[in-house]
Short mmCIF file of C-alpha atoms and ligand atoms in Angstrom, two decimals:
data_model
loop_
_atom_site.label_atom_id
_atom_site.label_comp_id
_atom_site.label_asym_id
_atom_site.label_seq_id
_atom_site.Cartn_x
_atom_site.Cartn_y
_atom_site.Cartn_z
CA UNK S 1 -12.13 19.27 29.35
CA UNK S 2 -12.82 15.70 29.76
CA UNK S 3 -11.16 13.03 28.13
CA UNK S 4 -13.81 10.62 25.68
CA UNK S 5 -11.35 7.99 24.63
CA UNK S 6 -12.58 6.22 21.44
CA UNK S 7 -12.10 2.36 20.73
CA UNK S 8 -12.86 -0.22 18.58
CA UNK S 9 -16.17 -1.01 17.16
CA UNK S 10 -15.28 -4.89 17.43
CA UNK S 11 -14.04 -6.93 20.60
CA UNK S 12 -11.52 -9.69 20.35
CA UNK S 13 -13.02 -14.01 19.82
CA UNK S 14 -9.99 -15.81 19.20
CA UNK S 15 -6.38 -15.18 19.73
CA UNK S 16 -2.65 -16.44 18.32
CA UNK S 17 -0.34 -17.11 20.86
CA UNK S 18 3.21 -15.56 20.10
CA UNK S 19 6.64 -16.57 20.70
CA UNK S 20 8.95 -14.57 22.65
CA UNK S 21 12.53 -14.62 22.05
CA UNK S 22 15.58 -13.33 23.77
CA UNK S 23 18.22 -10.57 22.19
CA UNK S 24 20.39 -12.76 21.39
CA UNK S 25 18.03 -14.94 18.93
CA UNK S 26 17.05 -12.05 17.27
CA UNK S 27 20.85 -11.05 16.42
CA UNK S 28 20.97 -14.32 15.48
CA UNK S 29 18.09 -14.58 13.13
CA UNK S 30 18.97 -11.13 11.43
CA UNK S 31 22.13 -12.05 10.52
CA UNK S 32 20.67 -15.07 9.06
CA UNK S 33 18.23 -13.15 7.31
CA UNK S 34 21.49 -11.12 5.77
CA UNK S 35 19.66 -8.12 7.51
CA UNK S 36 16.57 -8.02 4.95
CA UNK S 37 13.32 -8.16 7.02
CA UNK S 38 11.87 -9.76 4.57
CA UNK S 39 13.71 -13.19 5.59
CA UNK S 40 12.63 -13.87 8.55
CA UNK S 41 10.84 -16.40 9.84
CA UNK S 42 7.52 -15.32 10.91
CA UNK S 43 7.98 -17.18 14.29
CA UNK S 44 10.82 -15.08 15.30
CA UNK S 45 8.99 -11.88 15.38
CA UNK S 46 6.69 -10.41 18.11
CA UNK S 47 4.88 -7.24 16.13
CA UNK S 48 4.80 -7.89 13.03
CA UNK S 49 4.46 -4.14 10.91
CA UNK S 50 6.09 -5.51 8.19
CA UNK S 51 2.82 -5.05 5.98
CA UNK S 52 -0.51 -4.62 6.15
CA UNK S 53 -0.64 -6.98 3.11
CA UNK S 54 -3.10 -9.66 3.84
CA UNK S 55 -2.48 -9.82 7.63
CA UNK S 56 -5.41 -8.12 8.79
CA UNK S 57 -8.06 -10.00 11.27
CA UNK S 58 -11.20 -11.37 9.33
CA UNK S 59 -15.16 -10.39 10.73
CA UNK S 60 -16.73 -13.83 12.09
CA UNK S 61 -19.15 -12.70 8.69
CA UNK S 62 -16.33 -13.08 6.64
CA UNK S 63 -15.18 -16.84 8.54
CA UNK S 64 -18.80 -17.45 8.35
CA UNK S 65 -18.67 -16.46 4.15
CA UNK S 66 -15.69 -18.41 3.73
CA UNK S 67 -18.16 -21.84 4.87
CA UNK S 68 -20.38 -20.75 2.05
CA UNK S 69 -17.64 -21.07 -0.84
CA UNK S 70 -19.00 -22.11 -3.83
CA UNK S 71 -15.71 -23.94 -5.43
CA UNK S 72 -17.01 -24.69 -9.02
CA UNK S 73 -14.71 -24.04 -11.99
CA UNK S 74 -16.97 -21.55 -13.43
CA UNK S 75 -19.47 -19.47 -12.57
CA UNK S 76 -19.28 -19.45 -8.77
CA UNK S 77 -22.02 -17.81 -7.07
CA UNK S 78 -19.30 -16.05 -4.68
CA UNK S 79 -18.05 -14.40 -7.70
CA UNK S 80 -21.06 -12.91 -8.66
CA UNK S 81 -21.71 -11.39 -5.33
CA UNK S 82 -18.39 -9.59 -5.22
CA UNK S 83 -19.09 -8.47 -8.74
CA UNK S 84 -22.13 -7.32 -7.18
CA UNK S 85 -20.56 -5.75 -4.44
CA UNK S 86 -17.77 -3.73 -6.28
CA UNK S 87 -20.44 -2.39 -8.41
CA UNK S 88 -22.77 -1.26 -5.70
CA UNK S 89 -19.31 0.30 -2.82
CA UNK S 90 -16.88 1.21 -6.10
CA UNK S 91 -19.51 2.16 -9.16
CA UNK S 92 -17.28 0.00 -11.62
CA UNK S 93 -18.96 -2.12 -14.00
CA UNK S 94 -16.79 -5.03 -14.87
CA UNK S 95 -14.91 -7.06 -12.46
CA UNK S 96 -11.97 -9.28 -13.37
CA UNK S 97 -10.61 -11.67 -9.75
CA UNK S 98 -6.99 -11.84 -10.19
CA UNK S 99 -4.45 -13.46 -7.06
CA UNK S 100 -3.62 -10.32 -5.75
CA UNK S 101 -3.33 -7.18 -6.90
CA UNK S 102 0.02 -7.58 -9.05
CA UNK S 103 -1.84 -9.53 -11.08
CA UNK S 104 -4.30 -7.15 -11.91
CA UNK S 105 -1.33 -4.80 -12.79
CA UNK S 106 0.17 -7.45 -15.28
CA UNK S 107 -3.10 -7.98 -17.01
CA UNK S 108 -3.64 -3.70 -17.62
CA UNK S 109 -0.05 -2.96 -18.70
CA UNK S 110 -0.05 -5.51 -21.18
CA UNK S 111 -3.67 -3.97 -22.83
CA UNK S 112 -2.71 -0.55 -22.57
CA UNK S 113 0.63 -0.08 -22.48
CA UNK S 114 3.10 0.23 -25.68
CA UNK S 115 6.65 -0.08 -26.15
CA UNK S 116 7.91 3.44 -25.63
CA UNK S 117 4.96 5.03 -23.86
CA UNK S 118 4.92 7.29 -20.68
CA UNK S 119 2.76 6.31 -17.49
CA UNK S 120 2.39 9.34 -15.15
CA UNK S 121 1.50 8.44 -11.84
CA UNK S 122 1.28 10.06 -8.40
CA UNK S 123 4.63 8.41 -7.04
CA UNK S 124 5.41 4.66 -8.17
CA UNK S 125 5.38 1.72 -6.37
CA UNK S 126 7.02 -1.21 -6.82
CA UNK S 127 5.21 -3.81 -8.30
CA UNK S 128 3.55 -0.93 -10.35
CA UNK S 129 6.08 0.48 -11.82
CA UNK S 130 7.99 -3.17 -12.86
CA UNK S 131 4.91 -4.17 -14.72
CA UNK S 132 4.89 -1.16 -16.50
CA UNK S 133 8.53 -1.25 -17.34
CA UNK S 134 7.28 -5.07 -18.00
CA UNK S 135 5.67 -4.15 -20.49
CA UNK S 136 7.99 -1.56 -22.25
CA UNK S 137 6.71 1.90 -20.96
CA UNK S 138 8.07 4.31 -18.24
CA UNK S 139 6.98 5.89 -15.12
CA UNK S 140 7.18 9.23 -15.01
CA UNK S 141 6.57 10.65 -11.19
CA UNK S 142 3.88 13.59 -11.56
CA UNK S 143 3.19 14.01 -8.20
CA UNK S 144 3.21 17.04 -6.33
CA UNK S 145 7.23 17.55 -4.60
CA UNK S 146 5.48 18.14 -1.35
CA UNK S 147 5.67 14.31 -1.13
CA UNK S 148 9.13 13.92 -1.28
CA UNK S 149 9.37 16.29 1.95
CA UNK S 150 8.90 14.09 4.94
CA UNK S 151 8.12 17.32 7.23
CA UNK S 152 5.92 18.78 4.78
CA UNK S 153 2.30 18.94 6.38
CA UNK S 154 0.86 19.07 3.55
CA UNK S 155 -3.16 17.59 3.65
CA UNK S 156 -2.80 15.90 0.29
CA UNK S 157 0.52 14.86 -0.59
CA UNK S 158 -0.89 12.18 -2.81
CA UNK S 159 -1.96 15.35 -5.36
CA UNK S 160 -1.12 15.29 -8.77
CA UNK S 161 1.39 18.27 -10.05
CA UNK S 162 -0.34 19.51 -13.72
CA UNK S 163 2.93 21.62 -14.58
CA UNK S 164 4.89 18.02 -13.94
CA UNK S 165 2.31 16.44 -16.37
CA UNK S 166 1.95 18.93 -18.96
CA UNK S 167 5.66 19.17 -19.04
CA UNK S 168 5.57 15.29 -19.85
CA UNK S 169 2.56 15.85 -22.70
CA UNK S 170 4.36 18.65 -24.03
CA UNK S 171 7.47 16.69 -24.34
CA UNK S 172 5.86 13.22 -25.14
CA UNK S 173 2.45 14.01 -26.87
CA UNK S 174 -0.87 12.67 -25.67
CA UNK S 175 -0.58 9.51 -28.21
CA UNK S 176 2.71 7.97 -26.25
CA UNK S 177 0.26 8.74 -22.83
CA UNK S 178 -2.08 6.00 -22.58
CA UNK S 179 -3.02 6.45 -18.99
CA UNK S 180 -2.54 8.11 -16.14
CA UNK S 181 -2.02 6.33 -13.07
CA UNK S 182 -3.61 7.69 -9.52
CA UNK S 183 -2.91 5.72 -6.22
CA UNK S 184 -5.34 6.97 -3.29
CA UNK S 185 -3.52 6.80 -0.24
CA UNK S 186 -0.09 6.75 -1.96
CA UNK S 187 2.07 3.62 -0.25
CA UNK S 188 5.36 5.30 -1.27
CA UNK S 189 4.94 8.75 -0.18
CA UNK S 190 4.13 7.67 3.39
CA UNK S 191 0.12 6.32 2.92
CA UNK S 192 -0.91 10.51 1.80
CA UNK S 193 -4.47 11.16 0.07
CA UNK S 194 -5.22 12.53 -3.06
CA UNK S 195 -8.16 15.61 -2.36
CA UNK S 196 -10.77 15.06 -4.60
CA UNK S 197 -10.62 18.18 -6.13
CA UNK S 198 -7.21 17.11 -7.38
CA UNK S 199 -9.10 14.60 -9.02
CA UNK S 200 -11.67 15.93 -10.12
CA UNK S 201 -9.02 18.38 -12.07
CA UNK S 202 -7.15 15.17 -13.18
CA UNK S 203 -10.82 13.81 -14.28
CA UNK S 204 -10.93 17.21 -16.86
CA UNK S 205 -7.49 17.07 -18.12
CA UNK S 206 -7.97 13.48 -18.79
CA UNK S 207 -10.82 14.20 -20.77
CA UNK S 208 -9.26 17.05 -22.95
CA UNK S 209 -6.22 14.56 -23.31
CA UNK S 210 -8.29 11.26 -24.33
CA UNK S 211 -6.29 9.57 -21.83
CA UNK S 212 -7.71 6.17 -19.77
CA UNK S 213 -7.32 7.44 -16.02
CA UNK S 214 -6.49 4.07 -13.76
CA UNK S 215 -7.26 3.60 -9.87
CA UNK S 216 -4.57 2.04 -7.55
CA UNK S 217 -7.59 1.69 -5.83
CA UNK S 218 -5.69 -0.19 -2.93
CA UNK S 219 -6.29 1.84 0.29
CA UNK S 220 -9.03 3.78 -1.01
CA UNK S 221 -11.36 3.67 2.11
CA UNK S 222 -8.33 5.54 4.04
CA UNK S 223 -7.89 8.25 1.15
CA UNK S 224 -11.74 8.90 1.77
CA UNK S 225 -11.66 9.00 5.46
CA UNK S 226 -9.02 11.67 5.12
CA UNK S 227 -10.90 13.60 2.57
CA UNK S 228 -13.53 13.44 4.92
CA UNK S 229 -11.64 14.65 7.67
CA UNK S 230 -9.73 17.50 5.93
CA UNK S 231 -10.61 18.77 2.64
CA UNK S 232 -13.97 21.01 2.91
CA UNK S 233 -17.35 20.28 1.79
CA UNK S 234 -16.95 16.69 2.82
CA UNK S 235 -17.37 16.10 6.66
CA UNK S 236 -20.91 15.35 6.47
CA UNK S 237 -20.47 12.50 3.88
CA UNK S 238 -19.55 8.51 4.88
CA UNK S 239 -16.38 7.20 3.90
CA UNK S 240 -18.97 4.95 1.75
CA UNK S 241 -20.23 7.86 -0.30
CA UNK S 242 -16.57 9.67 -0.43
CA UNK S 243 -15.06 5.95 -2.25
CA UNK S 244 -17.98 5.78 -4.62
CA UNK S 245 -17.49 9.10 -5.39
CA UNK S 246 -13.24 8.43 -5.91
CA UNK S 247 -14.00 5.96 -8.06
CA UNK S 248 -16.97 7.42 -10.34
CA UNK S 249 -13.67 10.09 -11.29
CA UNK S 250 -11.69 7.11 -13.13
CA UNK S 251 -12.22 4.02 -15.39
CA UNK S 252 -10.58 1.39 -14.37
CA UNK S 253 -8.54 0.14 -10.91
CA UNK S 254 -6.33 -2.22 -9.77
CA UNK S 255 -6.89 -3.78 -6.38
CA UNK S 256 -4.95 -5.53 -3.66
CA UNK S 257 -8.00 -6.45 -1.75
CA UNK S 258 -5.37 -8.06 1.08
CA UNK S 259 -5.30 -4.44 2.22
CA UNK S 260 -8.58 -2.34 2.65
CA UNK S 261 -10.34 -5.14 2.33
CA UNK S 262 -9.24 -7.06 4.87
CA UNK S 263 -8.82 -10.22 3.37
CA UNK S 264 -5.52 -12.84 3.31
CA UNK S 265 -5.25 -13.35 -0.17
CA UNK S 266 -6.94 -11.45 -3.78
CA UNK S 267 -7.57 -8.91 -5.89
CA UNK S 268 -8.84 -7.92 -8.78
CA UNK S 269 -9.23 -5.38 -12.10
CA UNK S 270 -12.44 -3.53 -12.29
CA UNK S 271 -13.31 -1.32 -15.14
CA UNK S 272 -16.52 0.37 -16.75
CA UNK S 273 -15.38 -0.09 -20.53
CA UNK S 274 -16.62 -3.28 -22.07
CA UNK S 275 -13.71 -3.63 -24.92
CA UNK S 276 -11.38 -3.50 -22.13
CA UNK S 277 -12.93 -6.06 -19.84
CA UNK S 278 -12.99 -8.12 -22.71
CA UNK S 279 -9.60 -7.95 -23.36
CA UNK S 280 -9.21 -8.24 -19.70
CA UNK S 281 -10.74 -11.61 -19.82
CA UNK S 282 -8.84 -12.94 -22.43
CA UNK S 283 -5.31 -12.79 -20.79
CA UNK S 284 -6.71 -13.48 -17.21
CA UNK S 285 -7.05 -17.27 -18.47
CA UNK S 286 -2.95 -17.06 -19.17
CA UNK S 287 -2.02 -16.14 -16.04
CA UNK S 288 -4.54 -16.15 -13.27
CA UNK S 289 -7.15 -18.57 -14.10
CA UNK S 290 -10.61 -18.24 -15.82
CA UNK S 291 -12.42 -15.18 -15.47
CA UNK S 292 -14.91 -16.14 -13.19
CA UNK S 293 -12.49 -16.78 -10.48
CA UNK S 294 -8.69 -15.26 -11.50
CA UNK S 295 -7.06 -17.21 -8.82
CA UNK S 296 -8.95 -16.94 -6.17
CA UNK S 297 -10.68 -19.41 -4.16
CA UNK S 298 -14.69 -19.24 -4.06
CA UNK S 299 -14.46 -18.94 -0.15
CA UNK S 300 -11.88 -16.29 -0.74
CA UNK S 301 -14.03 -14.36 -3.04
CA UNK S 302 -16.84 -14.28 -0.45
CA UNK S 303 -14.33 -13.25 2.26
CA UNK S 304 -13.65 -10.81 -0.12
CA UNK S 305 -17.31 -9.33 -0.74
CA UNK S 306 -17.83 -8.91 2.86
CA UNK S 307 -14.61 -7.55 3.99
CA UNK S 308 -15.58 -4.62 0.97
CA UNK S 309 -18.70 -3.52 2.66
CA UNK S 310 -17.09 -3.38 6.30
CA UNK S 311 -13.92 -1.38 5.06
CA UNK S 312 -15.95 1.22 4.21
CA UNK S 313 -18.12 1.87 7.34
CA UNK S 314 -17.28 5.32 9.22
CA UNK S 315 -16.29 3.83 13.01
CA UNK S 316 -14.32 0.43 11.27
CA UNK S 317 -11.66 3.03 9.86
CA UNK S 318 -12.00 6.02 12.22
CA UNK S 319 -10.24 3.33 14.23
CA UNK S 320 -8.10 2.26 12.08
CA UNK S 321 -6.71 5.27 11.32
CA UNK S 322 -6.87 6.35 14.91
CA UNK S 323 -4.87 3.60 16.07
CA UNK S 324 -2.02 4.88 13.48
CA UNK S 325 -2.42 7.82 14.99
CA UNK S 326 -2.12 6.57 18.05
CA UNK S 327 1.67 5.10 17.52
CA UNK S 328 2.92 8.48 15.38
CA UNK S 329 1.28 10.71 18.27
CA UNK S 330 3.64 8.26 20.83
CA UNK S 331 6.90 8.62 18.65
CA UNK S 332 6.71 12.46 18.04
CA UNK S 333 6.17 12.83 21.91
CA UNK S 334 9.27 11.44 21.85
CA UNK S 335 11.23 13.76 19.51
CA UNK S 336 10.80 10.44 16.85
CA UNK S 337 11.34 12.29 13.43
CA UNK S 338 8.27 10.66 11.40
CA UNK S 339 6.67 11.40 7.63
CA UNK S 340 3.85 14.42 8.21
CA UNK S 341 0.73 13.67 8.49
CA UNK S 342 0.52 10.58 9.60
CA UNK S 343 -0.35 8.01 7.06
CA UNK S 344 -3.39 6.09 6.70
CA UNK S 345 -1.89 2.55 7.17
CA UNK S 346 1.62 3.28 8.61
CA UNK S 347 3.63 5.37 10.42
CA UNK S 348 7.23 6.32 8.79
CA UNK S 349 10.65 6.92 10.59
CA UNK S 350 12.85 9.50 8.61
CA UNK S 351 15.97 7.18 8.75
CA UNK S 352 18.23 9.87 7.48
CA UNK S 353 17.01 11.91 10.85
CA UNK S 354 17.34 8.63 13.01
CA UNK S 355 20.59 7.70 11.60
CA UNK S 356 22.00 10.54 10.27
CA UNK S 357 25.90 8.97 10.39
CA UNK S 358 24.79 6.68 7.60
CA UNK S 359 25.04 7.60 3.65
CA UNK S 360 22.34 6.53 1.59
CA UNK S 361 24.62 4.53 -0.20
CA UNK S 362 24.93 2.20 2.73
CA UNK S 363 20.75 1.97 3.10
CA UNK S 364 20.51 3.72 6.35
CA UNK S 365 16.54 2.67 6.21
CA UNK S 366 17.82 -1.39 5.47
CA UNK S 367 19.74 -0.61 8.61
CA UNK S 368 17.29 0.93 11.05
CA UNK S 369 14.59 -1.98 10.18
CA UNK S 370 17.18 -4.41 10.85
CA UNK S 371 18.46 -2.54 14.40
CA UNK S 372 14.62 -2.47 15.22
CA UNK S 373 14.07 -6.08 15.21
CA UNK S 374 16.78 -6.57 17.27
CA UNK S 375 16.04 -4.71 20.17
CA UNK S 376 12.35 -5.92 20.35
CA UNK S 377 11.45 -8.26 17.74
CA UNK S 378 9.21 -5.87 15.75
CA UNK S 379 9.39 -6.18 11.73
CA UNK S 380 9.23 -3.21 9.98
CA UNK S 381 9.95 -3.01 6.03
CA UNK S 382 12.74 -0.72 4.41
CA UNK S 383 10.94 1.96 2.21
CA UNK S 384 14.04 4.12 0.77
CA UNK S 385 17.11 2.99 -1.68
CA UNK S 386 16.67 -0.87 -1.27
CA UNK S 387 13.21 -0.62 -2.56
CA UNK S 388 13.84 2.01 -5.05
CA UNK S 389 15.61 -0.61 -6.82
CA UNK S 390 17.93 0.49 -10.04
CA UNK S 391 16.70 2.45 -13.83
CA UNK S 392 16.23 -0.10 -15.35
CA UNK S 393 18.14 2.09 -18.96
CA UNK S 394 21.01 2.76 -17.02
CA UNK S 395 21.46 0.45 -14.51
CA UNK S 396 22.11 3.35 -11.45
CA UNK S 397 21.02 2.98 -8.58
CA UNK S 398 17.74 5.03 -8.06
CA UNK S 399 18.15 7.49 -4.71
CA UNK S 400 14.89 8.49 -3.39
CA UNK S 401 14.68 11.77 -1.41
CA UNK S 402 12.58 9.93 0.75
CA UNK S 403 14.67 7.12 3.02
CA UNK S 404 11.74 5.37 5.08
CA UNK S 405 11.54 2.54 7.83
CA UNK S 406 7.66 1.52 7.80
CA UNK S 407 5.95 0.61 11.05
CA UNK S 408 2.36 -0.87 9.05
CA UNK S 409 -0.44 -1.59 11.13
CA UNK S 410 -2.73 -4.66 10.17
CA UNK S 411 -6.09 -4.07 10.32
CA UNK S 412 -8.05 -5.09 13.19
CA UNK S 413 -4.67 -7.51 15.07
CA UNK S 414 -2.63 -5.06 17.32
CA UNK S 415 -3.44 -3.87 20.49
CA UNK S 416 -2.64 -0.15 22.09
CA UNK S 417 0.14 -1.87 24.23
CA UNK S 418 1.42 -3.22 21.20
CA UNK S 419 1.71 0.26 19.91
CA UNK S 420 3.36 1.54 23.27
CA UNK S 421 6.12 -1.47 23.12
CA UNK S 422 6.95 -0.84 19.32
CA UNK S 423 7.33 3.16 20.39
CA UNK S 424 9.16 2.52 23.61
CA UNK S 425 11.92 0.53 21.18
CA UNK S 426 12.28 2.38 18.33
CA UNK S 427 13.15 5.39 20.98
CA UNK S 428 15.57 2.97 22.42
CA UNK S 429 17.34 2.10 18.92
CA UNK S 430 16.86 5.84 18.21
CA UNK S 431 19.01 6.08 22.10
CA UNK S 432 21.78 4.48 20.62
CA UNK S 433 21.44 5.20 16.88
CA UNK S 434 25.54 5.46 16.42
CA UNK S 435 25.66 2.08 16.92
CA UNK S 436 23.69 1.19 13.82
CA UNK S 437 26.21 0.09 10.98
CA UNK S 438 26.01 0.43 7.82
CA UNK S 439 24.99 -2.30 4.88
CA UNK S 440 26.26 -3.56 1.88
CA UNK S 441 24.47 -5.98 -0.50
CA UNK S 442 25.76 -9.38 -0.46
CA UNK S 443 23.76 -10.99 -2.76
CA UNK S 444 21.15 -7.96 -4.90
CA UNK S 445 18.63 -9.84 -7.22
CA UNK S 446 17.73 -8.16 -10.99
CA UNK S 447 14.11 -7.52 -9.57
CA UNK S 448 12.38 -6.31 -6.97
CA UNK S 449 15.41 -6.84 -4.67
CA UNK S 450 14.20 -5.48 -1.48
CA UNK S 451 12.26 -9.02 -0.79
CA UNK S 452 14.89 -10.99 -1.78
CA UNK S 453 18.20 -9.59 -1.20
CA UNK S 454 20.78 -9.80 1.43
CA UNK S 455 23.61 -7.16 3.05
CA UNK S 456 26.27 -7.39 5.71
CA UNK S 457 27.16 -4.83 8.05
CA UNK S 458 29.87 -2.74 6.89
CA UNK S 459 32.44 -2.32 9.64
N1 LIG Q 501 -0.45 -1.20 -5.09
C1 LIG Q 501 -0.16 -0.75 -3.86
C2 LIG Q 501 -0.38 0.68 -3.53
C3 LIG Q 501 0.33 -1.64 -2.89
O1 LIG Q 501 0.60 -1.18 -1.67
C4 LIG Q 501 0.54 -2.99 -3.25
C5 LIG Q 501 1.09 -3.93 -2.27
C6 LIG Q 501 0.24 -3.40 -4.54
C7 LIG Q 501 -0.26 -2.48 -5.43
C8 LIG Q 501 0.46 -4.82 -4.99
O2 LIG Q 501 -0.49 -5.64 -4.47
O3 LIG Q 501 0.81 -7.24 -3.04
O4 LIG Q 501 -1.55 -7.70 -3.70
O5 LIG Q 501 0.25 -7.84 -5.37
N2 LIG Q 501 1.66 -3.57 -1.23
C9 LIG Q 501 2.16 -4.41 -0.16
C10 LIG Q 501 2.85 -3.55 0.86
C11 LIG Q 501 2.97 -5.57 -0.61
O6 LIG Q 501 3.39 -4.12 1.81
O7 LIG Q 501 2.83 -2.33 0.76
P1 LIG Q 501 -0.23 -7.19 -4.12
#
């Protein structure tokens, strides 16, 4: 058969220049960093999968949309063009600009959520969940335990368990339920889809229930591109068509628009419910800024419009998603034990595989990350015990089945020889894996304490 290679449907204007450093700096800066990714310098790393947070390469459109911001106070003209443009891609109504997409998560657990109430979502994430706690409920996990296998091969391990839920209504009752939370293309699980008939099912139950269903509409151009690709009845539809269609099934999302979107900074909270947009617009003035621009910049907003309309064309994220591909394809050729299937955005070591000498309790994922940068200066992120963070009742620490090193891929930055150099070296830590030591925190902060916190190896 002969080989048609795909590429990019973009080719490269402008470049950064990198630094490169020696082994002996990067032991150096790690143990500065007290072995937490997170604190390094930027400077000191060569591939940067740390995130694909706001890191992705910006369209000359979207440099040529930032020259058009419109920076008034109110009423910029760039914010009514991404209104515009989340109605026309993502169906919602109502569009609230908030700094990123934490923000938009503050301003919708403090509407919705009560003191004592139950939010079921499909796996939590971080930021997620702590506003939610914020705000006095708790997350209950409802997703299906497929996700909590990393060599599960399951299509849609973003799918929503109903036994798991109705065991929580039973128990709870649908007044202490005031929504149900869906990510698409679930962060924590290893970037997985939801199918859309899982949704569609959720849509229903929702209905019978009188419960709000919420969007983590984050990376939902990659959820669609997989439905497209796998679940049938959809591979003659656009990516375009397949998000509109994700989003027609709920009533309100959160986004993080520094992902999908391609964009360095934003976000916002879009809903079809004018009572709650209202509301909505009352606290963004408290903590974002007035409801025409929620923190954003004008430029930013324009950025932001633009980058919607090219995350969702068919050959920007066949790419994409090929080039992720690309790296888990490389690993497993290796005998690299990564999460099945590949994710949308990143590719994720199983650390307990990779470093099976080291107990959870000493954050075998912290210490992989850590071991990674070393040998080649790539930055990945701990996704495991450090990040699950502690209950926040009972003060133990939370141990997730899953115990994850993320390689992320920005959007539209890396090359393919970047993707063959970060393989070749995590097979080269993965050579010498019993030399990876353990960690123990040296310094854990009350929140969120995988960005901030610092270990030293345990000898
Ligand atoms: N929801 C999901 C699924 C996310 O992945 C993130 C951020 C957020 C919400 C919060 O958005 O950062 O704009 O406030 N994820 C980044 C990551 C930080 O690296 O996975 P934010």
């Amino acid at each position: 058969m002969e080989k048609r290679s795909w590429a990019e449907p973009y080719k490269i204007k402008m470049v950064e220049l990198l630094k490169m450093t020696t082994r002996e700096q990067r032991e150096a800066a790690i143990a500065a960093a007290g072995y937490n990714t997170f604190l390094l310098k930027s400077e000191d790393v060569y591939i940067d999968l740390l995130t694909d947070s706001g890191v992705g390469a910006m369209s000359d459109r979207q440099w040529a949309g930032m020259m058009m911001g419109d920076e008034a106070y109110a009423g910029s003209r760039n914010f009514y063009h991404l209104r515009d443009t989340v109605e026309t891609y993502y169906g919602y109504k109502y569009t609230v600009p908030t700094h990123q997409g934490r923000g938009a998560e503050n301003i919708l657990s403090q509407i919705l959520i009560k003191p004592g109430d139950y939010v079921p979502g499909n796996m939590y994430f971080t930021t997620t969940r702590l506003h939610q706690e914020l705000a006095g409920g708790v997350f209950v996990d409802v997703i299906v335990d497929e996700a909590h296998d990393p060599a599960s091969t399951h299509p849609f391990k973003g799918d929503v368990d109903f036994n798991k839920l109705n065991a929580l209504l039973d128990e709870a009752g649908a007044d202490k339920i005031p929504y149900v939370c869906i990510a698409t293309c679930v962060n924590m699980a290893g970037g997985q889809p939801i199918s859309l008939e899982n949704l569609r099912e959720l849509r229903t139950w929702c209905d019978q229930h009188d419960i709000l269903l919420v969007h983590d509409m984050t990376r939902v151009a990659e959820n669609a591109y997989f439905i497209q690709q796998r679940e049938t009845g959809y591979q003659d539809r656009s990516v375009r068509e397949i998000v509109h269609e994700i989003c027609s099934l709920t009533d309100a999302a959160t986004m993080s628009s520094k992902k999908d979107a391609m964009v360095n900074i934003g976000g916002f909270l879009a809903m079809n419910d004018e009572g709650l947009y209202e509301k909505a617009c009352e606290l963004v003035v408290v903590y974002e800024g007035l409801h025409t621009y929620g923190g954003m910049a004008g430029r930013d907003m324009e950025a932001l419009a633009i980058g919607i309309t090219e995350s969702v064309q068919d050959d920007h994220i066949h790419a994409r998603i090929g080039q992720v591909a690309y790296l888990g394809e490389s690993l497993e050729a290796e005998g690299v034990s990564v999460v099945k299937p590949y994710g949308g955005h990143a590719i994720f070591l199983d650390a307990r595989a990779i470093v099976p000498h080291l107990p959870q309790e000493q954050f075998p994922a912290q210490a992989l990350a850590a071991a990674l940068y070393v040998d080649a200066g790539i930055r990945a992120m701990e996704r495991g015990a450090v990040s699950a963070g502690r209950n926040r009742q009972t003060g133990e620490n939370h141990m997730p089945k899953l115990e994850l090193v993320r390689l992320t891929i920005p959007r539209r930055v890396y090359t393919q020889a970047h993707m063959d150099v970060t393989a070749e070296s995590v097979v080269e830590v993965m050579k010498n894996a019993a030399s990876v030591k353990g960690l123990r925190f040296t310094y854990e902060p009350g929140v969120l304490r995988f960005f901030q916190g610092r270990f030293e190896e345990i000898e």
